[in-house]
Tab-separated table of N, CA and C in Angstrom:
chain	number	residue	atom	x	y	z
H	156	UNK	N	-43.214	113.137	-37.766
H	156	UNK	CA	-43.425	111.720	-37.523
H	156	UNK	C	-43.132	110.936	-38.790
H	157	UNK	N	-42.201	109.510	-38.292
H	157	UNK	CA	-42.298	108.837	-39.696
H	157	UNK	C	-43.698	108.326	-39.835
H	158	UNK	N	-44.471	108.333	-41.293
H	158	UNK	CA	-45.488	108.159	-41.786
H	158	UNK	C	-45.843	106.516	-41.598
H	159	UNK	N	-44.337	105.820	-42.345
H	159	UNK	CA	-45.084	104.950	-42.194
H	159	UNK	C	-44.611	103.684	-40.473
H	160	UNK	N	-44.566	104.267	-39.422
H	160	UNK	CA	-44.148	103.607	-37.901
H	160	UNK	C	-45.208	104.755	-37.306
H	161	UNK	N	-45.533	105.682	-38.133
H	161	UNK	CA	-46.255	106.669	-36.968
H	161	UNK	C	-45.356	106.771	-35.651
H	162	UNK	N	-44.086	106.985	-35.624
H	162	UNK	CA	-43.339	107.211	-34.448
H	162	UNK	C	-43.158	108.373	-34.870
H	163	UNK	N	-42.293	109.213	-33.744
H	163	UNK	CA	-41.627	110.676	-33.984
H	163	UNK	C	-40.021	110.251	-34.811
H	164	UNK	N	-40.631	111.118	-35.922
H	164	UNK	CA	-38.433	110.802	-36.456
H	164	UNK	C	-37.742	111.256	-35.440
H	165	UNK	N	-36.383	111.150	-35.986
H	165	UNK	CA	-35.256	111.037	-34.837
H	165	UNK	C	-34.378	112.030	-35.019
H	166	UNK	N	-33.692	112.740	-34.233
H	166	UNK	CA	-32.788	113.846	-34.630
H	166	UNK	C	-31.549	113.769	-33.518
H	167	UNK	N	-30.404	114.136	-34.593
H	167	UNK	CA	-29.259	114.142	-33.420
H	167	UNK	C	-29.397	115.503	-32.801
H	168	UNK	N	-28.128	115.873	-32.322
H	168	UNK	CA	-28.205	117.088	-31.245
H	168	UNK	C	-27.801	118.092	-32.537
H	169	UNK	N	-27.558	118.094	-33.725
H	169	UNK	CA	-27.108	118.993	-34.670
H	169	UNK	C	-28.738	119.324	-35.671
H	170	UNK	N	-29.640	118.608	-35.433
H	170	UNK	CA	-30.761	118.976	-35.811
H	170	UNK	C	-30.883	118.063	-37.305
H	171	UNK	N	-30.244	116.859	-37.378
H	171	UNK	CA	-30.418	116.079	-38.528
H	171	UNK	C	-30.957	114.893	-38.454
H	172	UNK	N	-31.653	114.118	-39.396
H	172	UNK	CA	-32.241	112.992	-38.971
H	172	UNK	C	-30.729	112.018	-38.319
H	173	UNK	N	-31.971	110.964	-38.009
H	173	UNK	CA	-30.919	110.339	-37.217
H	173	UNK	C	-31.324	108.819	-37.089
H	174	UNK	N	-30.561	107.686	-37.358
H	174	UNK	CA	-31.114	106.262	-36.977
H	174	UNK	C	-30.279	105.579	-35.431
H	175	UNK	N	-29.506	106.447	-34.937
H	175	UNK	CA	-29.037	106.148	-34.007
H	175	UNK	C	-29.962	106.609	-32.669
H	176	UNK	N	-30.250	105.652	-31.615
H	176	UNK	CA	-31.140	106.047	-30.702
H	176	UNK	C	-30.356	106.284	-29.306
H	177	UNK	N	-29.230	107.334	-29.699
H	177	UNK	CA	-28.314	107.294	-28.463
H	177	UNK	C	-28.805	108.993	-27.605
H	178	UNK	N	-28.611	108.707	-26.193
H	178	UNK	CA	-29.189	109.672	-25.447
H	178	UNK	C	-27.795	110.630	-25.264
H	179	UNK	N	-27.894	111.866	-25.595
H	179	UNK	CA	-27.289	113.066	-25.844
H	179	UNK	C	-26.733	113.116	-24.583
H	180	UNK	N	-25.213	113.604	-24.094
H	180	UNK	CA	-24.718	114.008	-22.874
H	180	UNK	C	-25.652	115.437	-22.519
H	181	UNK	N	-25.040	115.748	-21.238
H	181	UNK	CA	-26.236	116.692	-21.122
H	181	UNK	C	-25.685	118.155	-21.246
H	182	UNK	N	-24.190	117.940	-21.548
H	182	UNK	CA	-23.673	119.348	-22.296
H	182	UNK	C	-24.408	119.470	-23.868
H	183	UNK	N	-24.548	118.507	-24.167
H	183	UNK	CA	-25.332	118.720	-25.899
H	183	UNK	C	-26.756	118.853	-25.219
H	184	UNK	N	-27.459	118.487	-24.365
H	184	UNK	CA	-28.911	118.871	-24.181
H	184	UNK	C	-28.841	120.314	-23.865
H	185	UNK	N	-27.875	120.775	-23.592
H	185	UNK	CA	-28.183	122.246	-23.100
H	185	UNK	C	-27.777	122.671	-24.273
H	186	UNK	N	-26.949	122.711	-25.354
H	186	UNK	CA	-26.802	123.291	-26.351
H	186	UNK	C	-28.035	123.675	-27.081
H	187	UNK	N	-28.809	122.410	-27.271
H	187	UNK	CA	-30.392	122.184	-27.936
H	187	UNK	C	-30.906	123.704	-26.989
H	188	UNK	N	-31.174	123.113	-25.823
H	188	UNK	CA	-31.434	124.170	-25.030
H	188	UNK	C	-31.736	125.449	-25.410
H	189	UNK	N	-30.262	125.910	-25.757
H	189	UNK	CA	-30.026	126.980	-25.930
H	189	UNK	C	-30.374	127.830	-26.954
H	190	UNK	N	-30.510	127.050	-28.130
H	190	UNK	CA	-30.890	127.349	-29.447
H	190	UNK	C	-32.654	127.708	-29.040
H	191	UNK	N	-32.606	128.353	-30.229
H	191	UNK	CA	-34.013	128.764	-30.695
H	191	UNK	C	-34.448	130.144	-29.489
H	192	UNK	N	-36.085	129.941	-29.751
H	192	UNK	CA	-35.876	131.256	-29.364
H	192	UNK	C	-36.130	131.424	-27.817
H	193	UNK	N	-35.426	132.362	-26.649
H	193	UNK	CA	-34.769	132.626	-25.297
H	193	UNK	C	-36.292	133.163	-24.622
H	194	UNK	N	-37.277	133.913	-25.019
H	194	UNK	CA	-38.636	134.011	-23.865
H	194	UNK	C	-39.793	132.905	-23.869
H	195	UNK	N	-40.339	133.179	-23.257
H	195	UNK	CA	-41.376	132.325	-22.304
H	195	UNK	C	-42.424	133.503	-22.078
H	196	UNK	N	-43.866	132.823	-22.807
H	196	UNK	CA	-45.261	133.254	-22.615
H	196	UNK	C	-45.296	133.054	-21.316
H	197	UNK	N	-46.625	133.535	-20.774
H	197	UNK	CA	-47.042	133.390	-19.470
H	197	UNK	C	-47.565	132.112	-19.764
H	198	UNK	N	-48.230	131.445	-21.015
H	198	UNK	CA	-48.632	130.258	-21.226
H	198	UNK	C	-48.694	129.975	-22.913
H	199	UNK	N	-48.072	128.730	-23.209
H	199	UNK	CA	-47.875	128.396	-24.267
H	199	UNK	C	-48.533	126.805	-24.455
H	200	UNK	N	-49.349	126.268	-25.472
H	200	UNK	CA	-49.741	124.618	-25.516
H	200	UNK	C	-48.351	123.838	-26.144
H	201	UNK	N	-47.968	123.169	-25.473
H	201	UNK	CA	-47.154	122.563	-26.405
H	201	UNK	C	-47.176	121.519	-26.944
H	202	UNK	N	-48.277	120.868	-26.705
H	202	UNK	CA	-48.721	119.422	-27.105
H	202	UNK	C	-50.262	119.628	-27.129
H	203	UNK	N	-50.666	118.723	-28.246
H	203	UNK	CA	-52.768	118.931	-28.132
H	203	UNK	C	-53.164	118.930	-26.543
H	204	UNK	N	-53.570	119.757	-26.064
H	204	UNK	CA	-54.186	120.066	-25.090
H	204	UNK	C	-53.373	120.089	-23.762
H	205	UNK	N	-51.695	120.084	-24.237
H	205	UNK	CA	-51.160	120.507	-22.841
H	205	UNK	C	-50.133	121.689	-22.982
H	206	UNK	N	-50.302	122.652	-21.572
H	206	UNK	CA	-49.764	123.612	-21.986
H	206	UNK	C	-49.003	123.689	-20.881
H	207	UNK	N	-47.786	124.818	-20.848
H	207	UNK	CA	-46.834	124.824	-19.817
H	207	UNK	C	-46.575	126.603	-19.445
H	208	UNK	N	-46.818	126.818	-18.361
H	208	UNK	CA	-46.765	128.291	-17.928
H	208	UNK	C	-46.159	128.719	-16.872
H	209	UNK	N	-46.496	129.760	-16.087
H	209	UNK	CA	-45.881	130.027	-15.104
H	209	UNK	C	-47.447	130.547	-14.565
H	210	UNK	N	-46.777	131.118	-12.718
H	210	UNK	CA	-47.858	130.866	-11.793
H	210	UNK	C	-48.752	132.490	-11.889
H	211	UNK	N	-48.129	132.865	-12.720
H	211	UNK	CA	-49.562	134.185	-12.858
H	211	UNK	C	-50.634	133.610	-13.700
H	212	UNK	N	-50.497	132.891	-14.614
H	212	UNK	CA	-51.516	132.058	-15.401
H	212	UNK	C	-52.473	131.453	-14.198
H	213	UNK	N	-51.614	130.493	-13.426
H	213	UNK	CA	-52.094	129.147	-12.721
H	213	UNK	C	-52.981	130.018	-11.714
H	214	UNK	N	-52.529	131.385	-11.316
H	214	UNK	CA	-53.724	132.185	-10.476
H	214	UNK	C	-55.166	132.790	-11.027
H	215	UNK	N	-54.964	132.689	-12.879
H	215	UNK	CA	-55.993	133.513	-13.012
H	215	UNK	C	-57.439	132.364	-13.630
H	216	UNK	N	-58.130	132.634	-12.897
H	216	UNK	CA	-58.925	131.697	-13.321
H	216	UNK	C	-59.730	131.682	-14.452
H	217	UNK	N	-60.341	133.200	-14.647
H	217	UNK	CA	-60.199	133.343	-15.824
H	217	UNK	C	-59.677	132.914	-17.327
H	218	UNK	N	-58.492	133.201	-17.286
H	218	UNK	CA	-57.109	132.974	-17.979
H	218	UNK	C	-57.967	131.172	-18.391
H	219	UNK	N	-57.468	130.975	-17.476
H	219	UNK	CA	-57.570	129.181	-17.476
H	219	UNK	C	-59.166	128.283	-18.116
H	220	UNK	N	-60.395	129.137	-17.502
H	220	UNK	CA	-61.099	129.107	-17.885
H	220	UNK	C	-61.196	129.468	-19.700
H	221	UNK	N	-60.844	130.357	-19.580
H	221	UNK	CA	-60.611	130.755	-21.336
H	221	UNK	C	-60.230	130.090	-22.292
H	222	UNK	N	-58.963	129.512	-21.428
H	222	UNK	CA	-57.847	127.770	-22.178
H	222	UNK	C	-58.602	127.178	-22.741
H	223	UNK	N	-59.903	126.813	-21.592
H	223	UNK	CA	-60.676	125.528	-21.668
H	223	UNK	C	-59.365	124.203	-20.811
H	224	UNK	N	-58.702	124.815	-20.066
H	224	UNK	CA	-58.123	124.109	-18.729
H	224	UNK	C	-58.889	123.388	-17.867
H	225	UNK	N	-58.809	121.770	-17.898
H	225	UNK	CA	-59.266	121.795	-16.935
H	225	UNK	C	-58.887	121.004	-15.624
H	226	UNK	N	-57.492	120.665	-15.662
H	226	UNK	CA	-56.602	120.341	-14.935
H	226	UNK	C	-55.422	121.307	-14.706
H	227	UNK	N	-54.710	121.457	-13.323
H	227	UNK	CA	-53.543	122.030	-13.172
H	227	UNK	C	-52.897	121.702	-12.415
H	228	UNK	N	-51.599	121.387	-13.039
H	228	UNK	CA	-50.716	120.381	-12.381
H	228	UNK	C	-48.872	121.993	-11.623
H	229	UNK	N	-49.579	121.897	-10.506
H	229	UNK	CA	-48.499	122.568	-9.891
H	229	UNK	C	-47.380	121.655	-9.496
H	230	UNK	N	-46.150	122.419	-10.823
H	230	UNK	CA	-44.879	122.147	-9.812
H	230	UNK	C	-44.163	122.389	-9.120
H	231	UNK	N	-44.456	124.092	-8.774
H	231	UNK	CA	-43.953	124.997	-8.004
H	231	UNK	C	-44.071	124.263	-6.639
H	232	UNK	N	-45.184	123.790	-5.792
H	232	UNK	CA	-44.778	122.951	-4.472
H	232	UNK	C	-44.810	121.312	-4.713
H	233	UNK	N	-50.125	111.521	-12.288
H	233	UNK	CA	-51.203	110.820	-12.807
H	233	UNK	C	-51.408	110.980	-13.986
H	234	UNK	N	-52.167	110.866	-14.386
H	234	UNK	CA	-52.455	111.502	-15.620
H	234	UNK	C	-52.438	112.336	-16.285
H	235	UNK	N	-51.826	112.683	-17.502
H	235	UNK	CA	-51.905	113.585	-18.315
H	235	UNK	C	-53.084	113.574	-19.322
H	236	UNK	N	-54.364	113.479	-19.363
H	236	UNK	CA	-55.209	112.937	-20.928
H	236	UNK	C	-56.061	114.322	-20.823
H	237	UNK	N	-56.798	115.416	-20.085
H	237	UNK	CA	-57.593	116.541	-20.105
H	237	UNK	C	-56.877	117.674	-20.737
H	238	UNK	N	-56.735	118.547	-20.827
H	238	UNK	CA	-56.699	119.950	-21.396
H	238	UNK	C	-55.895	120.248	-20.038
H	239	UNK	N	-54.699	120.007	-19.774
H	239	UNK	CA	-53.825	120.001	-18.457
H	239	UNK	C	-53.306	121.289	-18.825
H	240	UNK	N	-52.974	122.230	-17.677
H	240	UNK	CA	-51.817	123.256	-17.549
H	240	UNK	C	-50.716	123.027	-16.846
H	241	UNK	N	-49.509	122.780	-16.818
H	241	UNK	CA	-48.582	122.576	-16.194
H	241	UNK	C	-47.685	123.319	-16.196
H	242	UNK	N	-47.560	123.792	-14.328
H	242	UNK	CA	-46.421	125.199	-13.958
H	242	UNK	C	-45.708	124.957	-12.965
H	243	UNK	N	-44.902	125.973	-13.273
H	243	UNK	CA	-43.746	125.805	-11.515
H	243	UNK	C	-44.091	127.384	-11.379
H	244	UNK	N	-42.735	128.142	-10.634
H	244	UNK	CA	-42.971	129.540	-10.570
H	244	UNK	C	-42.840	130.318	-12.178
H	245	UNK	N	-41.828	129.813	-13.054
H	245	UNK	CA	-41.296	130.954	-14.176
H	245	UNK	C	-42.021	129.868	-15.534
H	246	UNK	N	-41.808	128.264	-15.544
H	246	UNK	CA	-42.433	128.237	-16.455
H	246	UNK	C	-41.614	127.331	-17.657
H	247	UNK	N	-40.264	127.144	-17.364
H	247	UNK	CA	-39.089	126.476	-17.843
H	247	UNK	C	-38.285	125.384	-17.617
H	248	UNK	N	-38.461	125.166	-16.385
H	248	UNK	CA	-37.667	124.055	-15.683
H	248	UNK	C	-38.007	122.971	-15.284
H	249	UNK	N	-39.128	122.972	-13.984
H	249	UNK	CA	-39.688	121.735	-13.128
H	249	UNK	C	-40.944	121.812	-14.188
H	250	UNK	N	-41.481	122.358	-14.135
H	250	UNK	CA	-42.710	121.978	-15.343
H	250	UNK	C	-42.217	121.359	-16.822
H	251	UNK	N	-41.428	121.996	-17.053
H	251	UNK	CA	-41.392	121.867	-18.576
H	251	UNK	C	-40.679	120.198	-18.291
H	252	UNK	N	-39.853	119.679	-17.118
H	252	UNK	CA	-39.412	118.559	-16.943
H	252	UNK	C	-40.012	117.821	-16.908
H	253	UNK	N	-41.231	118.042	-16.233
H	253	UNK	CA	-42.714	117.039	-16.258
H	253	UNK	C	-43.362	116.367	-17.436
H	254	UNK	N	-43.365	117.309	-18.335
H	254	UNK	CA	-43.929	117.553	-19.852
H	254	UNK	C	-42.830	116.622	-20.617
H	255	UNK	N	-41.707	116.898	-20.452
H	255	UNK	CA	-40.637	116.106	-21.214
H	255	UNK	C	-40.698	114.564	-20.435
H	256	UNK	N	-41.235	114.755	-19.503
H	256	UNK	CA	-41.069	113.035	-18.981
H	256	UNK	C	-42.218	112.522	-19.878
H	257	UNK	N	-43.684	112.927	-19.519
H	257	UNK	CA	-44.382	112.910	-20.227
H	257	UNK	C	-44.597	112.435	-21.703
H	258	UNK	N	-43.859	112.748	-22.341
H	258	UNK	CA	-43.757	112.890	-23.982
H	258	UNK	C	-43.098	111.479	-23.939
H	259	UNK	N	-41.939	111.521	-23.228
H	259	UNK	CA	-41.031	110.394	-23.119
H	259	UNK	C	-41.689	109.163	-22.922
H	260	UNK	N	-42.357	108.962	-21.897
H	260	UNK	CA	-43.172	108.112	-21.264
H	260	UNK	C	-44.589	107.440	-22.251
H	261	UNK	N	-45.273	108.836	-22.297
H	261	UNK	CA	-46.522	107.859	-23.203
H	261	UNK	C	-46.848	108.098	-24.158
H	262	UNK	N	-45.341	108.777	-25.092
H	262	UNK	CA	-45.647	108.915	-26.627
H	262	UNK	C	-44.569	108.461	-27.156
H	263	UNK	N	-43.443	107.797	-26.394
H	263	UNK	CA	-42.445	106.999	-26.638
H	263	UNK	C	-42.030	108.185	-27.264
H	264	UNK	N	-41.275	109.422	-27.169
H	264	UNK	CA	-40.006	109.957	-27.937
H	264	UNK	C	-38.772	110.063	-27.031
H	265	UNK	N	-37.993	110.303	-27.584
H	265	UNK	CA	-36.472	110.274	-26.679
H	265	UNK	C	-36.228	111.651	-26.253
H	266	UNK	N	-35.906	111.468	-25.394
H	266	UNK	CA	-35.577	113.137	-24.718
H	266	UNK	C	-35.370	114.390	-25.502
H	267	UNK	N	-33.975	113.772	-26.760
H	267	UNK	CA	-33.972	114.836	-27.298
H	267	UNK	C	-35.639	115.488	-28.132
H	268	UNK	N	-35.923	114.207	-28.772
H	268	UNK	CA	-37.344	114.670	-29.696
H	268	UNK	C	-37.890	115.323	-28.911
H	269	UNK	N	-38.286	115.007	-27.393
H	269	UNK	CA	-39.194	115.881	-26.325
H	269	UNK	C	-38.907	117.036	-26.408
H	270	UNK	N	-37.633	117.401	-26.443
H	270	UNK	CA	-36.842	118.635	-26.022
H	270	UNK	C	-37.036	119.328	-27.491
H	271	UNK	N	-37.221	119.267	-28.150
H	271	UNK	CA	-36.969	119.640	-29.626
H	271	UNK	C	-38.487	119.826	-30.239
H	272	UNK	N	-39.632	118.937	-29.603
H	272	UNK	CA	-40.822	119.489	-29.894
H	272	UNK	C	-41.501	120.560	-29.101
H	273	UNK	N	-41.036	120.559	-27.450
H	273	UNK	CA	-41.905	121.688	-26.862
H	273	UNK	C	-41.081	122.607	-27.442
H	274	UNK	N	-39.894	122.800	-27.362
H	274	UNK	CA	-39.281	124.327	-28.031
H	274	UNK	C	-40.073	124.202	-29.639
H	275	UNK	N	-40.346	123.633	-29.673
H	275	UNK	CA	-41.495	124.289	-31.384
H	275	UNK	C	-42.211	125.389	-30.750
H	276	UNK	N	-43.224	125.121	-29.845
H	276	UNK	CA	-43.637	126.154	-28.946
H	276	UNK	C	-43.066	126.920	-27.939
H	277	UNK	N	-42.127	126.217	-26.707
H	277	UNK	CA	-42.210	127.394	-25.535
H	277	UNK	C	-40.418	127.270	-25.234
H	278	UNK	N	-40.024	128.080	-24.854
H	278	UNK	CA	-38.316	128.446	-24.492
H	278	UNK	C	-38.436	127.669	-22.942
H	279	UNK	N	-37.685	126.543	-23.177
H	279	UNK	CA	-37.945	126.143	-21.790
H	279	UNK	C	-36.150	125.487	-21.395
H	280	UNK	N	-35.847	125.246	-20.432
H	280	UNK	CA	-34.476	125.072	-19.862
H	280	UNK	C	-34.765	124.395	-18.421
H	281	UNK	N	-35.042	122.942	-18.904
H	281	UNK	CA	-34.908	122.474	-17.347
H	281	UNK	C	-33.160	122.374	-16.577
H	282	UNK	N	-33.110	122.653	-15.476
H	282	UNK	CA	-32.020	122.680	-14.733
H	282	UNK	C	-31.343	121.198	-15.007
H	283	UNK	N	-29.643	121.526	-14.895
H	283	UNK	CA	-28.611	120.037	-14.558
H	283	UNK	C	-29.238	118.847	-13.939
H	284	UNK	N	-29.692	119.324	-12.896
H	284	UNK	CA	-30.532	117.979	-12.166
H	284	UNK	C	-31.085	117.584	-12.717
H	285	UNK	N	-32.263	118.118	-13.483
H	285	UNK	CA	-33.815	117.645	-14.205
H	285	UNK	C	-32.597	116.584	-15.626
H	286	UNK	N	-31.983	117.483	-16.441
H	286	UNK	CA	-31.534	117.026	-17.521
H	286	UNK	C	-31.024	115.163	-17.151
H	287	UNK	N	-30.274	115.411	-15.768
H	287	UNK	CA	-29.862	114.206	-15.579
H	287	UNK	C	-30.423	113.027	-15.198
H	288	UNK	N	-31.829	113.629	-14.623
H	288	UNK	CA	-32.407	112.477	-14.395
H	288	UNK	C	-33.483	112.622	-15.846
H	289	UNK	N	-33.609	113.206	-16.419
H	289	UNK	CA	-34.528	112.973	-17.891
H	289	UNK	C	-33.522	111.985	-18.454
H	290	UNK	N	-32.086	112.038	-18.515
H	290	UNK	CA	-31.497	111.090	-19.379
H	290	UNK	C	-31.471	109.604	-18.818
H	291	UNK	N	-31.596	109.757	-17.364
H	291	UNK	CA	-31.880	108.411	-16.718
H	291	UNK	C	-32.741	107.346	-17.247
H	292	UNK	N	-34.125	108.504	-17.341
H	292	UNK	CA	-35.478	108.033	-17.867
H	292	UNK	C	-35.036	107.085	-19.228
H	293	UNK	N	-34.016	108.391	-19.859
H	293	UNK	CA	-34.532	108.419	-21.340
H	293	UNK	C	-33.405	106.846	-21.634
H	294	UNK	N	-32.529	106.457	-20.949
H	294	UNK	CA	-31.810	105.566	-21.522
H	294	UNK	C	-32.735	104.182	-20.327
H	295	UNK	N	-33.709	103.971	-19.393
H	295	UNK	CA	-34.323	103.025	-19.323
H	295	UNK	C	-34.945	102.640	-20.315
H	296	UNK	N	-35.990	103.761	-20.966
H	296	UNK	CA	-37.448	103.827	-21.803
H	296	UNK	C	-36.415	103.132	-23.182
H	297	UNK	N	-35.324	103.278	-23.175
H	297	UNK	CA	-34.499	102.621	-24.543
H	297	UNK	C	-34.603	101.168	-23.931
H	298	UNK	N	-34.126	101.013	-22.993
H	298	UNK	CA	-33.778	99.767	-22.477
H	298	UNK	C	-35.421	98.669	-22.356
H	299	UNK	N	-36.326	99.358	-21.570
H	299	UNK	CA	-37.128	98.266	-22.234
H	299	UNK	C	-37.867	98.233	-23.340
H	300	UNK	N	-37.595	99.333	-24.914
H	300	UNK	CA	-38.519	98.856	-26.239
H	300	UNK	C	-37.901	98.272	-26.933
């Protein structure tokens, strides 16, 4: 974060700062993508108190209980502010798309930053579709700040 805007700095698709706030085609989002590292926990936090998994987690209650979970947001078939878990079936795609809207939405970062902070934590690859409508998002959320 810059220190003094308290925003998230900015990075192009080559991993360098950046003052340009232009939204990445979505052949360079998959490049990002691609980089770093290729598995997926059964559950990883990727943000203070939100985490993104797949549905053997979302069955064990246990598991979840343990988190200190106490929301679970299935994407496999509102608010984000509790100790949320968010899954589809594997844990990469429709969830992790949620999470990136998320970030986008009520922490103001741009897709790529989204994309570039959950992979700090979890290997995630939302599908062509998801990418295209994240960039939809991501060039409104430009349009009205």
């Amino acid at each position: 974060r810059d220190t003094l805007t308290s925003r998230p700095l900015r990075y192009n698709v080559e991993g360098n700062k950046s003052t340009s706030p232009v939204t990445p085609a979505v052949k360079d989002l998959v490049k990002v993508l691609y980089g770093g590292k290729r598995f997926g926990n059964h559950v990883d936090e990727v943000w203070p108190n939100l985490f993104i998994g797949d549905i053997t987690v979302a069955n064990d209650r246990y598991s979840l209980w343990k988190l200190g979970i106490t929301h679970v947001l299935n994407a496999a078939h509102g608010k984000i502010h509790s100790r949320v878990f968010v899954h589809c079936a594997v844990g990469v795609s429709r969830s992790a798309s949620l999470v990136l809207a998320y970030l986008m939405i009520h922490h103001h970062y741009t897709l790529l930053e989204a994309i570039n902070r959950i992979k700090e934590h979890r290997w995630i690859f939302p599908n062509i579709g998801f990418l295209k409508q994240l960039r939809v998002l991501d060039m409104k959320l430009r349009k009205t700040s």
